Coordinates of C-alpha atoms in Angstrom, one line a residue:
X1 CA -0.8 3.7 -12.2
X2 CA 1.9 1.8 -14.0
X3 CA 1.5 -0.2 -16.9
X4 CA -0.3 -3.5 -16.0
X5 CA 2.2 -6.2 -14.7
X6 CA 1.9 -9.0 -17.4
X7 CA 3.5 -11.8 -15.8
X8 CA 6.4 -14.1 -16.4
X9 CA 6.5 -18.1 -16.3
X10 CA 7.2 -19.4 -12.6
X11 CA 11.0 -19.9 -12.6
X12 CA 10.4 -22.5 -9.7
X13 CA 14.2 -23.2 -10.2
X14 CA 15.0 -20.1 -9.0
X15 CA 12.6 -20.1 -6.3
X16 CA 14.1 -22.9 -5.0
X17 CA 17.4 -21.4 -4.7
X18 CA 16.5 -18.4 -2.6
X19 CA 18.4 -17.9 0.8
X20 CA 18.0 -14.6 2.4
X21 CA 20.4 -13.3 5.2
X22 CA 18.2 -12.4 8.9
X23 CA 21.3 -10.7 10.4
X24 CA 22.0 -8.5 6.8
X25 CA 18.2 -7.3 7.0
X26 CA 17.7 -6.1 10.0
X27 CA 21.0 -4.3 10.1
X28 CA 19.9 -2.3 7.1
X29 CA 16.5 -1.7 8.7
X30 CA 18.3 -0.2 11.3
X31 CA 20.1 2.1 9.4
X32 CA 17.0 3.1 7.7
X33 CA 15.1 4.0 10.9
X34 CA 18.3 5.8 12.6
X35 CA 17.8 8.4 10.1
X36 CA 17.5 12.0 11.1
X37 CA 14.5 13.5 9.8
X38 CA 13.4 16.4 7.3
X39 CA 12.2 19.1 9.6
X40 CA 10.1 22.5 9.0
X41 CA 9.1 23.1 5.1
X42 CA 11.3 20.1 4.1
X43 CA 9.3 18.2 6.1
X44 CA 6.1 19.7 5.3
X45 CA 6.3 18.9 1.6
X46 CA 7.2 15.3 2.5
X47 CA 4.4 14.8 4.9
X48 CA 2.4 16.5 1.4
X49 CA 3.9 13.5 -1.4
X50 CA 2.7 11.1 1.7
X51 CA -0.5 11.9 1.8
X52 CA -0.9 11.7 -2.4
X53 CA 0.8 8.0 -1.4
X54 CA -2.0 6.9 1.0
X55 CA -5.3 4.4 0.3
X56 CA -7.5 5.8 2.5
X57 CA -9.3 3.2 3.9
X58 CA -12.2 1.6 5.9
X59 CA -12.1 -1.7 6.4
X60 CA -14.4 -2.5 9.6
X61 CA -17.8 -4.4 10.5
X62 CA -19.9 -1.2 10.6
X63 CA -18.8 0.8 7.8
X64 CA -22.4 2.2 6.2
X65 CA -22.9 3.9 2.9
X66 CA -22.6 7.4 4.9
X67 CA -19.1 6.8 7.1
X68 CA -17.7 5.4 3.2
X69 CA -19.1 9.0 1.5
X70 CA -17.4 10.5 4.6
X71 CA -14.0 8.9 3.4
X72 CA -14.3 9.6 -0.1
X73 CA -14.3 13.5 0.7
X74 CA -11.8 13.3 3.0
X75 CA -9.8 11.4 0.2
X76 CA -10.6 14.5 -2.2
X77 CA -9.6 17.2 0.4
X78 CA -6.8 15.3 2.9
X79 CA -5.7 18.8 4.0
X80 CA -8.3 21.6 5.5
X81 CA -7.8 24.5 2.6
X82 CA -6.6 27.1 4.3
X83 CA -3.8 24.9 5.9
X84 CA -2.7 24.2 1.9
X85 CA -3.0 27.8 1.1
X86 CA -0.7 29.2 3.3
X87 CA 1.5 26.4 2.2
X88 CA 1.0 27.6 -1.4
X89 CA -0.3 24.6 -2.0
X90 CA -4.2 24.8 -2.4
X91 CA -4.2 24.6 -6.2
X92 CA -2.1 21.7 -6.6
X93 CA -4.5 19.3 -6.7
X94 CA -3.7 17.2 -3.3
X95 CA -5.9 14.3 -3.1
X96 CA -4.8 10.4 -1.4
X97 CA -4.0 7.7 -3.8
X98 CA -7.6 5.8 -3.5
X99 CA -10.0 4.8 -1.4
X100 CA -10.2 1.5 0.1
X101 CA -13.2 -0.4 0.9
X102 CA -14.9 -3.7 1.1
X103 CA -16.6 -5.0 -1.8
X104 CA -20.0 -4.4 -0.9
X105 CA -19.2 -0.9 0.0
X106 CA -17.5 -0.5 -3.6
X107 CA -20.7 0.8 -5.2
X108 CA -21.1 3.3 -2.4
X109 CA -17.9 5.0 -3.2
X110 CA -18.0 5.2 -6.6
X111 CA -21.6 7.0 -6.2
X112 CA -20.1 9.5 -3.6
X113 CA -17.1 10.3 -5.8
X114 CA -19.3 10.3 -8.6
X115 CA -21.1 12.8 -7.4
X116 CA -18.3 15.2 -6.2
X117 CA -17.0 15.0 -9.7
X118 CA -14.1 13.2 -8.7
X119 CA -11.7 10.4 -10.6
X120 CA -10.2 9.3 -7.7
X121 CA -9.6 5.6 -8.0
X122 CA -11.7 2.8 -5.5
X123 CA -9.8 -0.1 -4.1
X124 CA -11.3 -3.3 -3.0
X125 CA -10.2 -6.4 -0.8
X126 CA -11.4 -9.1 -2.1
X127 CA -10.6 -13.1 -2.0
X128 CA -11.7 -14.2 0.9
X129 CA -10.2 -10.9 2.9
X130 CA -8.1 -11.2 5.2
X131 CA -7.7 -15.1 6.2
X132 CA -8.3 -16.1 2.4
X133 CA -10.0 -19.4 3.6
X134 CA -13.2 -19.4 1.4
X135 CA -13.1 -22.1 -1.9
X136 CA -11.3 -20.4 -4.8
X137 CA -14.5 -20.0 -6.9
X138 CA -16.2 -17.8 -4.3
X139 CA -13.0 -15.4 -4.2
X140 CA -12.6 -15.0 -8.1
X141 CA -16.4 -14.1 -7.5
X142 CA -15.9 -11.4 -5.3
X143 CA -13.1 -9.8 -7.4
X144 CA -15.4 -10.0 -10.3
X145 CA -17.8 -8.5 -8.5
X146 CA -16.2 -5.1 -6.6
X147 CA -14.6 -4.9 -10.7
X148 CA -18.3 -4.6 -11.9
X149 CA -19.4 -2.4 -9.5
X150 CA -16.5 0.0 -10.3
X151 CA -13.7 -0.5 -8.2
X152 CA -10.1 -0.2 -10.4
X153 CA -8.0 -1.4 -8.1
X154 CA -8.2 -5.4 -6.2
X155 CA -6.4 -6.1 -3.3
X156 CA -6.2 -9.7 -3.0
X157 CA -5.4 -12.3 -0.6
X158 CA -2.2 -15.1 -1.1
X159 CA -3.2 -18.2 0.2
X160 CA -0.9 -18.6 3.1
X161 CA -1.0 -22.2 3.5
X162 CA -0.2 -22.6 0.0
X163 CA 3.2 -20.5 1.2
X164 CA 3.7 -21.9 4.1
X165 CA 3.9 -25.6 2.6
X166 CA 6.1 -24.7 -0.5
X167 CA 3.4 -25.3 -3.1
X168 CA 4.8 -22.2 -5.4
X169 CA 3.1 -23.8 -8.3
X170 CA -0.1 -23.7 -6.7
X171 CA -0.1 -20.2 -5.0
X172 CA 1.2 -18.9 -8.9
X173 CA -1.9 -20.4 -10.6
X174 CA -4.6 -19.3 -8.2
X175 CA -2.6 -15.8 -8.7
X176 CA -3.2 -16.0 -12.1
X177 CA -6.7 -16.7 -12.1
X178 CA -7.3 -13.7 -9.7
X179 CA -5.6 -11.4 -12.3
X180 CA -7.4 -12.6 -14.9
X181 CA -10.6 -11.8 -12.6
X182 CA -9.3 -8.4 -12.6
X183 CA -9.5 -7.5 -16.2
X184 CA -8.0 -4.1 -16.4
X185 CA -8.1 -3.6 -12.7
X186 CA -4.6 -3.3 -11.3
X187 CA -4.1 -5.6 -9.0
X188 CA -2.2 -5.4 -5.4
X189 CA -1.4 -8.8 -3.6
X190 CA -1.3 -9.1 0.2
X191 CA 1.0 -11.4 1.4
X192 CA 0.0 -11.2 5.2
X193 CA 3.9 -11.7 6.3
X194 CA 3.0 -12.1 9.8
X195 CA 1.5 -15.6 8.8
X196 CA 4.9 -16.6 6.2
X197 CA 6.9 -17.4 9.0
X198 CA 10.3 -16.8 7.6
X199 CA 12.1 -13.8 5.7
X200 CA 13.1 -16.0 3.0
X201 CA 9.3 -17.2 2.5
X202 CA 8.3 -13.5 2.1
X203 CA 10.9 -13.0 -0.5
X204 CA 9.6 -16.2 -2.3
X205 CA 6.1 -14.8 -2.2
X206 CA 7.0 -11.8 -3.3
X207 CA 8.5 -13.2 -6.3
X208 CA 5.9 -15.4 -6.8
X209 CA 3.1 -12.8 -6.7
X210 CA 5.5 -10.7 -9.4
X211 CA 5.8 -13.4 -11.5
X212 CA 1.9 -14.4 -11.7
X213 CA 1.4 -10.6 -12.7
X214 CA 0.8 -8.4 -9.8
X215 CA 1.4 -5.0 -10.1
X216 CA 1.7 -3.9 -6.2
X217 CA 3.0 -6.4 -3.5
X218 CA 1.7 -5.5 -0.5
X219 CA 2.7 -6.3 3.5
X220 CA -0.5 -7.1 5.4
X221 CA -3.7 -6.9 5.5
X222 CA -4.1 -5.2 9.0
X223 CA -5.8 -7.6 10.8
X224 CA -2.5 -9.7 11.9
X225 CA -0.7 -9.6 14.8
X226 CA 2.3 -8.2 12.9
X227 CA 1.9 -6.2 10.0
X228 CA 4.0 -3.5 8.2
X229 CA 7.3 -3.7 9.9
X230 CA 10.7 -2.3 7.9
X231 CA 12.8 -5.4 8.1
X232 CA 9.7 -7.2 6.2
X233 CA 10.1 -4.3 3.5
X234 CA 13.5 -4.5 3.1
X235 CA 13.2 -8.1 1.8
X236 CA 9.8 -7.2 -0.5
X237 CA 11.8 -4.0 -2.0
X238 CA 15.0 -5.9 -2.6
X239 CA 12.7 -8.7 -4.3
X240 CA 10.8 -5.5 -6.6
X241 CA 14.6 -4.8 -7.4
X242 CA 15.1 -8.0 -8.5
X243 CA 12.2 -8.5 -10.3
X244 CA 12.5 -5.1 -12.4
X245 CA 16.2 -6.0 -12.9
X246 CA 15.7 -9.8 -14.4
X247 CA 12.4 -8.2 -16.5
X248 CA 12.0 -4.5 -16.9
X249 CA 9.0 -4.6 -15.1
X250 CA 8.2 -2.2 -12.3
X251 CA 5.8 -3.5 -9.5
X252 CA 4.9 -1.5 -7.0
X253 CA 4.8 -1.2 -3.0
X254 CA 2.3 -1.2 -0.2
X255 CA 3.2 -1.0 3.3
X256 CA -0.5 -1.4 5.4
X257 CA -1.4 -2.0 8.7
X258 CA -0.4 -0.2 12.1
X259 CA 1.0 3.1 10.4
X260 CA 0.0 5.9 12.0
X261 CA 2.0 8.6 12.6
X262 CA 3.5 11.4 10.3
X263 CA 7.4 10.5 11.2
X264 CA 6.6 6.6 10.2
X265 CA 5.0 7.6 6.9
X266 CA 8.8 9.7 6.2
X267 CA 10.4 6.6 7.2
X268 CA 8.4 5.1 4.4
X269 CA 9.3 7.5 2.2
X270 CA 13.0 7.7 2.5
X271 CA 12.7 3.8 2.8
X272 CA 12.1 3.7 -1.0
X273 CA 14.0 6.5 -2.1
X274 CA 17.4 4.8 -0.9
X275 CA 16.0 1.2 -1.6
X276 CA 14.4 1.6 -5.1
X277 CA 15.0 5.1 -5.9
X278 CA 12.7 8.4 -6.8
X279 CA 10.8 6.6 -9.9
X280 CA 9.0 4.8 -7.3
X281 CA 8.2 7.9 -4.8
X282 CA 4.8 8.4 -6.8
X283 CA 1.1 6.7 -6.2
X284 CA 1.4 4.8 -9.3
X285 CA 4.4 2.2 -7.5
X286 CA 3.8 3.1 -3.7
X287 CA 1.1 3.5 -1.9
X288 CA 0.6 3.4 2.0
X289 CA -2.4 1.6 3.5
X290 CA -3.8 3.3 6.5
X291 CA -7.1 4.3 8.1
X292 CA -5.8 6.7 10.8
X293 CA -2.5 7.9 9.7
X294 CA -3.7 11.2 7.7
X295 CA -5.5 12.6 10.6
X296 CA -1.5 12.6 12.5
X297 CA 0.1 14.1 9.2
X298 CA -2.9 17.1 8.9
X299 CA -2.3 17.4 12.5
X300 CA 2.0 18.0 11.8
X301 CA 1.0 20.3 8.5
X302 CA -1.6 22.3 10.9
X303 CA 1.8 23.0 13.8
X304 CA 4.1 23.9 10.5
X305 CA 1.6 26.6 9.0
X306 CA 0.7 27.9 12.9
X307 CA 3.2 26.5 15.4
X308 CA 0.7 25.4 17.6
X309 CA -1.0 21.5 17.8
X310 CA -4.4 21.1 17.0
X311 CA -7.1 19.4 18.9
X312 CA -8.7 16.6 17.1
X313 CA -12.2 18.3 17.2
X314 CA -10.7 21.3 14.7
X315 CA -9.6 18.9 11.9
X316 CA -12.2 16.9 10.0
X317 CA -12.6 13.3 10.8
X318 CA -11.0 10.6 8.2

């Protein structure tokens, strides 16, 4: 991953100032989606850097300690071998980004990957996930927490009425006390832009999370009406831009919720490639949050190594 996101003082000034242009963004997200495609091994190998971009996740009411070991060795081998081998591309080591989970499931995860030998990183959502509601004591708790049970990664919760009513100041400092919660976990803030109303409110939170010393912004959390849409990226790239312009600083990228299909995840892809360019086409400043989108890009992979679709039942579940 990148090297921690330190933080800069709240420039509230400059906060204040920000304007961003509707008609401007969703021209260019346009443009972006009227793209043609990669196709055959060009395509393959893109559908390949995706999958090494995804946090695998599971993030539901009756996840158990066995449908988490599940995930975790579907994170370790995305692709069925023998797909990657005729592909050339069984020894290159392609794994997802992480593996995703609620706190309490943290533990179970890090014993399954433990025990397959593998360094793959765990995620957690924590604060609150996803309405952030509960008292700020019992969030820093849970990130504390899923960090000592040996998750590396947080993926926190912005307070969206802190956002929604302007109170920067407020939403910077409970930021800061969530990455100090994190110790040497990187942290990844969800700013739920389905809930921030405007475009110019997402670019202010993005800034804000940046500035408090987050090292991934992140869309959604999944679990609002809207969630990962392009024109939303658009303004949270442009803001990374920004950001890594006025400090040096590189923060990464997470698209999640409602991304499920191979041809999205290359939208994704060439998304940042044209917006932020290729030093952030890696897992340590993108990653994509989904639960069922790697079962759609095995199932692309499987037609370009045999020309023929593959029912469900012949690819191992996610």
């Amino acid at each position: 991953m990148s090297a921690r996101n330190p933080g800069t003082k709240l420039d509230l000034e400059r906060i204040s100032k920000v304007k961003v242009n509707t008609q401007a963004v969703l021209k260019r997200a346009q443009q972006i989606q009227g793209q043609k495609l990669l196709k055959k091994q060009w395509q393959a190998a893109w559908l390949l850097k995706a999958v090494t971009c995804i946090d695998l996740t599971t993030l539901a009411g009756d996840d158990t300690p066995s449908n988490v070991h599940r995930l975790c060795l579907k994170a370790i081998q995305p692709v069925r071998i023998d797909l990657l081998r005729k592909i050339d591309m069984h020894d290159k080591g392609v794994t997802t980004a992480a593996v995703c989970v609620y706190p309490s499931r943290v533990a179970d995860a890090v014993a399954s990957l433990k025990a397959a030998n593998s360094s793959l990183p765990v995620a957690s959502v924590a604060t609150g996930f996803p309405a952030g509601q509960t008292p700020l004591e019992t969030r820093l708790q849970e990130v504390r927490m899923a960090v000592a049970d040996g998750a590396t990664e947080i993926d926190i919760v912005i307070n969206r009425t802190l956002a929604l009513t302007g109170q920067w100041e407020a939403m910077y400092d409970e930021i800061r006390q969530f990455r100090e919660a994190c110790g040497d976990a990187h942290m990844k803030t969800i700013l739920a832009i389905g809930e921030l109303g405007t475009f110019t409110n997402v670019y202010k939170a993005s800034m804000v999370a940046m500035m408090a010393g987050s090292d991934f912004i992140k869309t959604s959390t999944g679990k609002e009406a809207v969630n990962a849409t392009y024109p939303v990226a658009i303004v949270m790239v442009r803001a990374i831009r920004d950001y890594y312009l006025c400090t040096g600083q590189k923060v990464g990228f997470k698209p999640a919720g409602g991304i499920r299909t191979a041809q999205e995840s290359l939208v994704w892809l060439c998304l940042i490639k044209e917006e932020l360019g290729n030093d952030w086409l890696c897992p340590h400043l993108f990653r994509l949050g989904a639960s069922s989108l790697l079962a759609d890009i095995e199932r692309q992979i499987y037609h370009h190594v045999t020309g023929q679709y593959a029912a469900y039942h012949e690819l191992p579940m996610a």
